[in-house]
CSV table of C-alpha atoms in Angstrom, one decimal:
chain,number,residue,atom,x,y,z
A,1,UNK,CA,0.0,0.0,0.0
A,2,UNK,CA,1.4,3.5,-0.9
A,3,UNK,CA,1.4,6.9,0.7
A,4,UNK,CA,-0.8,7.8,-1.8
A,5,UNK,CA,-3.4,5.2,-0.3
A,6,UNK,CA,-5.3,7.9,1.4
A,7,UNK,CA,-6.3,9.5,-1.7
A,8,UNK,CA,-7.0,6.8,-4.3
A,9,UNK,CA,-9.8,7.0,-6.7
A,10,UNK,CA,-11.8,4.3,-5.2
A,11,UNK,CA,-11.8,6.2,-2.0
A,12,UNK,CA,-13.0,9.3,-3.6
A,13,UNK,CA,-15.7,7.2,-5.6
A,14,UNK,CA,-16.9,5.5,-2.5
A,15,UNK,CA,-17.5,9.0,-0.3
A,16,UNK,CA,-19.0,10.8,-3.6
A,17,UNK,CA,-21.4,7.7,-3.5
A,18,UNK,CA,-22.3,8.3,-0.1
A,19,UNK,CA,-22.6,11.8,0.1
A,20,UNK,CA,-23.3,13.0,-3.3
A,21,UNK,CA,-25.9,10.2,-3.7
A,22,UNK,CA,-26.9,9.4,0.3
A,23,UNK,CA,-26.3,12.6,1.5
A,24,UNK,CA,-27.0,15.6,-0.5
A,25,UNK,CA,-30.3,14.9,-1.3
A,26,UNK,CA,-31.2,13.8,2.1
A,27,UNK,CA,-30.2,17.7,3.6
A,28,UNK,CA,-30.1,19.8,0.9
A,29,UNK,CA,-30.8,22.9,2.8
A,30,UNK,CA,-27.7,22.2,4.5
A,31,UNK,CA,-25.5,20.8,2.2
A,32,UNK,CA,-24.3,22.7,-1.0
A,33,UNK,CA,-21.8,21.0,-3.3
A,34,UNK,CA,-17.9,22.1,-3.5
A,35,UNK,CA,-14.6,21.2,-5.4
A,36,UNK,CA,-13.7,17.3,-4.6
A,37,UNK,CA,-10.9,16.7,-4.0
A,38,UNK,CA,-8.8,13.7,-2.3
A,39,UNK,CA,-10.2,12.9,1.0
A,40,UNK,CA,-13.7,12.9,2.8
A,41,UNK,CA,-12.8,15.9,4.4
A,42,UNK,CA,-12.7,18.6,1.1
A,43,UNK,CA,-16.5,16.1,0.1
A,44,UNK,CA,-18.9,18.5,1.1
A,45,UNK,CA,-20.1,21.7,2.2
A,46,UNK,CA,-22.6,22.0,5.4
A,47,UNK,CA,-24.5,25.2,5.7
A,48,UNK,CA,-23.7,25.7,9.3
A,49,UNK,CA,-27.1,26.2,11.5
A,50,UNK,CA,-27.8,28.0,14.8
A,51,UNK,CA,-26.7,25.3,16.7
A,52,UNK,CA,-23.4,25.4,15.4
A,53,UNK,CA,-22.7,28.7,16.4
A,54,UNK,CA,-21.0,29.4,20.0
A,55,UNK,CA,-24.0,31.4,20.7
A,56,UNK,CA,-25.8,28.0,21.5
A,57,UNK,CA,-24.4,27.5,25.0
A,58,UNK,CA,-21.8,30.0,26.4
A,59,UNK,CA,-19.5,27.0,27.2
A,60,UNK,CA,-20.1,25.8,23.6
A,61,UNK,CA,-16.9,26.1,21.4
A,62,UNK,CA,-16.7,27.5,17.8
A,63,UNK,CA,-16.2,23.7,16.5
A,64,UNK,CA,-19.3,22.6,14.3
A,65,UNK,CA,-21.3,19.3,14.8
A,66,UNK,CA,-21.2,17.2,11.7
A,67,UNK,CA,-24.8,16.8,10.5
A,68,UNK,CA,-25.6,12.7,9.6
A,69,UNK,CA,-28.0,12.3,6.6
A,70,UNK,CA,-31.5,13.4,8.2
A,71,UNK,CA,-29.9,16.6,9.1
A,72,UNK,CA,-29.2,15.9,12.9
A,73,UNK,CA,-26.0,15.9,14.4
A,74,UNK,CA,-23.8,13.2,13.5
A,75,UNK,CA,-23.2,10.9,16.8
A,76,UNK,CA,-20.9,8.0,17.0
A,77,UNK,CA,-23.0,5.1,16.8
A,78,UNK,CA,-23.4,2.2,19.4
A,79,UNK,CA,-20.0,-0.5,19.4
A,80,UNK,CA,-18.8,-3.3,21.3
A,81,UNK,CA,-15.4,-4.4,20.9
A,82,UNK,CA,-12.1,-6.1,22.6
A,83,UNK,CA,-9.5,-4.1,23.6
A,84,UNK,CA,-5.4,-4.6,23.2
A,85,UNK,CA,-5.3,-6.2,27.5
A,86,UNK,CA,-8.6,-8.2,26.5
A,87,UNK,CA,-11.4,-5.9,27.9
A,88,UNK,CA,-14.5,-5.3,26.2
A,89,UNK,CA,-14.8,-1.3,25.2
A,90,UNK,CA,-18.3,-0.1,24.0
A,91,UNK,CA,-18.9,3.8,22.6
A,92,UNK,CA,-20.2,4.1,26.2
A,93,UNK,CA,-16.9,4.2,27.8
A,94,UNK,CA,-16.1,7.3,25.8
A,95,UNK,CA,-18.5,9.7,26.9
A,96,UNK,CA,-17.6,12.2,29.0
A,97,UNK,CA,-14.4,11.9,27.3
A,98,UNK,CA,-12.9,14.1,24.5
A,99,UNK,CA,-11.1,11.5,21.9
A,100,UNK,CA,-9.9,10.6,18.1
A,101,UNK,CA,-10.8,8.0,16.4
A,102,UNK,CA,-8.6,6.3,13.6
A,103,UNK,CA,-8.6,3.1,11.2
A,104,UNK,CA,-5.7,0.9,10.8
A,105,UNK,CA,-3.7,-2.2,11.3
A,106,UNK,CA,-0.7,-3.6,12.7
A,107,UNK,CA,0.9,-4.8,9.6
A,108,UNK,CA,0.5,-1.6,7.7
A,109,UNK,CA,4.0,-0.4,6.6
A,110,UNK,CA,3.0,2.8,5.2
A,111,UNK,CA,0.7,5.2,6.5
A,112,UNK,CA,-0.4,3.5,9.8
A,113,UNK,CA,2.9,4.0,11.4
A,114,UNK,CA,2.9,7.5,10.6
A,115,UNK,CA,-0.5,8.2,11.7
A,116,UNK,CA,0.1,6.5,15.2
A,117,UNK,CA,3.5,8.5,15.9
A,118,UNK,CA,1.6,11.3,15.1
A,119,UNK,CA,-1.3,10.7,17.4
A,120,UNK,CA,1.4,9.7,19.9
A,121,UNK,CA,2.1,13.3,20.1
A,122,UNK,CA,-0.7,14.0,20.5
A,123,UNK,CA,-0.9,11.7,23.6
A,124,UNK,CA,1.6,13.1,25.1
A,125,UNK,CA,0.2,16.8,24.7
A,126,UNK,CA,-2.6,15.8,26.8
A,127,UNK,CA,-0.9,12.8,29.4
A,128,UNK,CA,-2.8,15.3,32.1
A,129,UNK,CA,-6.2,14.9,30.9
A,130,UNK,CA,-8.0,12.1,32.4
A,131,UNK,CA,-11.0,13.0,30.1
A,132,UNK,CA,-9.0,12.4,26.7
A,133,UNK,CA,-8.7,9.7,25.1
A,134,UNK,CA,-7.9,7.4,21.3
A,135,UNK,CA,-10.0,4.7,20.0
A,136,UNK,CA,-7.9,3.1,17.7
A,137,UNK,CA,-9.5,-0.1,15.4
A,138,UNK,CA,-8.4,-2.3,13.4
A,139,UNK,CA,-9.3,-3.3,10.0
A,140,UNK,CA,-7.5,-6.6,10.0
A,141,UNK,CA,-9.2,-8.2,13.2
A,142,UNK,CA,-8.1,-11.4,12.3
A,143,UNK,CA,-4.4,-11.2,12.5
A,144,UNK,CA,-5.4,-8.1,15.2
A,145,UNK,CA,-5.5,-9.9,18.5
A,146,UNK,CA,-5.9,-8.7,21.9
A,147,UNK,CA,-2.2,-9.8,22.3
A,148,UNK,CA,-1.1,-8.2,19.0
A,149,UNK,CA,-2.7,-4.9,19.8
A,150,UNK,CA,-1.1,-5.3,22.8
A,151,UNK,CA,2.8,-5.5,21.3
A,152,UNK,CA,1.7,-2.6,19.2
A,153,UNK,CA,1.0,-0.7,22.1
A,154,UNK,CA,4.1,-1.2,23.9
A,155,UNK,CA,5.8,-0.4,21.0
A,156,UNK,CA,4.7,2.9,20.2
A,157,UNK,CA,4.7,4.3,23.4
A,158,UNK,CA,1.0,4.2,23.8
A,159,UNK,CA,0.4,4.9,27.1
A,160,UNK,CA,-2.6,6.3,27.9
A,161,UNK,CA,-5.2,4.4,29.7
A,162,UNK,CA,-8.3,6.0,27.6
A,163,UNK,CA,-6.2,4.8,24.9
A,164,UNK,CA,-8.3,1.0,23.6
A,165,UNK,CA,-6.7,-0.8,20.2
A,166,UNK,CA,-10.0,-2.3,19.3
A,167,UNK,CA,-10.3,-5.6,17.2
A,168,UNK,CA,-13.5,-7.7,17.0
A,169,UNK,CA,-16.2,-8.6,14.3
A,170,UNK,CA,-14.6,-7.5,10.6
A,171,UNK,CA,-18.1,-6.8,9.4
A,172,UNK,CA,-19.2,-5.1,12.4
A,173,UNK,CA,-15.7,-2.9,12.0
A,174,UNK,CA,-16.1,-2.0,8.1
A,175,UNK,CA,-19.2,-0.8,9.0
A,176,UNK,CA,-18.5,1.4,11.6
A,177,UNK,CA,-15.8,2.6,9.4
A,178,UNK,CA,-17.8,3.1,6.5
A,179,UNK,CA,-21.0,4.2,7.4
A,180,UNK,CA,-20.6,5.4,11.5
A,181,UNK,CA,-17.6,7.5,10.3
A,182,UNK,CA,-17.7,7.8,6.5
A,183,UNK,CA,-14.0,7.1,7.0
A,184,UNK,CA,-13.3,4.7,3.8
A,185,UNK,CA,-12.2,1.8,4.3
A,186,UNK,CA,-12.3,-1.6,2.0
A,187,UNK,CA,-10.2,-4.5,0.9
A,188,UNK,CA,-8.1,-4.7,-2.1
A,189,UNK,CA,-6.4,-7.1,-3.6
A,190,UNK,CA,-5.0,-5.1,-6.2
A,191,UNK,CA,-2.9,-3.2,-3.8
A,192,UNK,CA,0.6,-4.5,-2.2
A,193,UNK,CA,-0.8,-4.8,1.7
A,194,UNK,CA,-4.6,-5.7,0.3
A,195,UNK,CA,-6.0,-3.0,2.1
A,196,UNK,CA,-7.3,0.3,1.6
A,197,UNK,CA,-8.2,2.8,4.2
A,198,UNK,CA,-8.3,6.7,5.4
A,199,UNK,CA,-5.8,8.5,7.1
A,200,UNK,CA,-7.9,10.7,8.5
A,201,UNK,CA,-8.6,11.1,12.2
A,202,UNK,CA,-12.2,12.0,13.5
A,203,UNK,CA,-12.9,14.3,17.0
A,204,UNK,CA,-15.2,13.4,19.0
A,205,UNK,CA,-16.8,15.4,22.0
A,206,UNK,CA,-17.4,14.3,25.3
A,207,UNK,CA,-21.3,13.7,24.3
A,208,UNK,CA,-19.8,11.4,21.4
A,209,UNK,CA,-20.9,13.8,18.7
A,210,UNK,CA,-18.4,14.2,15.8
A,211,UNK,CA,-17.0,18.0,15.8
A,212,UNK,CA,-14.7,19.6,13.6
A,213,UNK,CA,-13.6,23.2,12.8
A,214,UNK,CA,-15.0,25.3,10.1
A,215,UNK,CA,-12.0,25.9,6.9
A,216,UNK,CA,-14.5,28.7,5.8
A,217,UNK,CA,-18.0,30.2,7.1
A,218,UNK,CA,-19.9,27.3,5.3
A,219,UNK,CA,-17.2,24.5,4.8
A,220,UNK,CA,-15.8,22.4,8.2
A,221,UNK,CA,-13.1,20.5,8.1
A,222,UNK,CA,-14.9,17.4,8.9
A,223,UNK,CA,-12.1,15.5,9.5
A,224,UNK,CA,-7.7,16.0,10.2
A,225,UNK,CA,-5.1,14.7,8.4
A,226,UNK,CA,-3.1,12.0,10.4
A,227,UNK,CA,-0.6,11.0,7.8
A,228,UNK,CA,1.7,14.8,7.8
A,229,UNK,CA,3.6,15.3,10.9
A,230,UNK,CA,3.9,18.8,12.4
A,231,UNK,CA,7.4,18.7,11.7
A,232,UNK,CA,7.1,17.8,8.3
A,233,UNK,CA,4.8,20.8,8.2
A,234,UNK,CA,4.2,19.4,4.4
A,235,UNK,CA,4.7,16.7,2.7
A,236,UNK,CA,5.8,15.8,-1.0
A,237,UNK,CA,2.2,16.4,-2.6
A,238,UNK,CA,1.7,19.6,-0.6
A,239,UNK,CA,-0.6,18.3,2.1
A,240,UNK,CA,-0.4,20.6,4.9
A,241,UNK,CA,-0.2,19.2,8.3
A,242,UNK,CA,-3.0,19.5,10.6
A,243,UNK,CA,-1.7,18.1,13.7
A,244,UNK,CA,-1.6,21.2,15.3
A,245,UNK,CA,-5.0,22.0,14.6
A,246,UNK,CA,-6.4,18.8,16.0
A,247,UNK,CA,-4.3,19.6,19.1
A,248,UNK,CA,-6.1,23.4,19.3
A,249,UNK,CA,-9.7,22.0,18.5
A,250,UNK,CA,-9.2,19.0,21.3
A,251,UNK,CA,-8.2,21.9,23.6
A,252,UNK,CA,-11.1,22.8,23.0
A,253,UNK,CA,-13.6,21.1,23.4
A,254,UNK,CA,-11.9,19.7,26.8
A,255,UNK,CA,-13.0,22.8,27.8
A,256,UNK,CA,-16.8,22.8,27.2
């Protein structure tokens, strides 16, 4: 699997699928259509609504909720999975905690490695925050153990006890991937590792509702780049980092 991974064509045909077919149509007073480009991230534009504003609650952030298709605010949906020290983790044990959610697996040469050193940082940014956390799952679940997740762990440095390397049902994960997150993620066997997947993170707020920061007064972000470090600051296809940006907008909301 390449770098490039993150932005293949059949990524960007699967999220134009969802949201230009699913979507759109579903909210079209809140959704208006913009450049695609190569991520879900840059795949829409949300009309942002009162809610969104910080006018809602006076300990509300600027960060927008991410509408699902009927219009709502997008919530994470209900899961049940095993964690890297074999404990069972549901979406439950999240809220009340601020956290990130990524895709990937433990064999993943490429972009995985980067993403994890990356949200290690970020980890380590917030080692005094009882209420943040990382929910981490893996698309491979059966070479993904409890065990193997647990290497993985150790090796990285991943320290934080809010920090669960999920593995479980693959069906039950793709899905969650796919259609909880709209974070793509498929099998290929075209590709080197036989895997495709985002490398995008997702924020999540302590009432498990996706949140992002707007990029301009209609268009959020939706989701942050997990591949570019902040050293990097950009890397060879001019991908800015946005590291730093997830670090500001957690800040955040640890604060509402």
């Amino acid at each position: 699997m390449s770098k490039k991974t993150n932005y293949s064509y059949v990524g960007i045909a699967f999220i134009i699928l969802v949201f230009g077919i699913i979507f759109i149509p579903k909210i079209i007073d809140r959704i208006s259509g913009d450049d695609i480009t190569r991520d879900e991230s840059r795949s829409i534009d949300v009309s942002v609504s009162d809610e969104n504003h910080v006018n809602e609650k006076s300990k509300k952030s600027d960060l927008v909720y991410i509408p699902n298709i009927d219009g709502d605010k997008k919530k994470v949906p209900s899961f049940s999975f095993t964690n890297q020290l074999g404990q069972i983790i549901t979406n439950k044990d999240y809220l009340g905690k601020v956290y990130v959610v990524e895709f990937f697996f433990t064999t993943c040469p490429t972009i995985c490695p980067r993403m994890n050193q990356n949200l290690v940082e970020v980890q380590n940014e917030f080692k005094d925050f009882e209420n943040f956390g990382v929910a981490s799952f893996t698309i491979t679940p059966e070479i993904d153990t409890p065990e193997i997740l647990k290497a993985y762990a150790d090796k990285y440095g991943i320290t934080n006890p809010n920090w669960h390397l999920l593995t479980g049902d693959e069906d039950a994960i793709y899905k969650l991937a796919n259609e909880g997150f709209y974070l793509y993620t498929a099998k290929n066997e075209e590709i080197v590792d036989g895997f495709e997947h985002s490398g995008n993170f997702a924020l999540i707020d302590k009432e498990g509702f996706i949140r992002s920061r707007l990029k301009s007064p209609n268009n959020p972000l939706i989701y942050y780049n997990g591949i570019v470090s902040e050293k990097e600051g950009v890397d060879d296809e001019g991908i800015l980092q946005e590291i730093s940006i997830l670090k500001e907008d957690i800040a955040k909301l640890l604060k509402e």
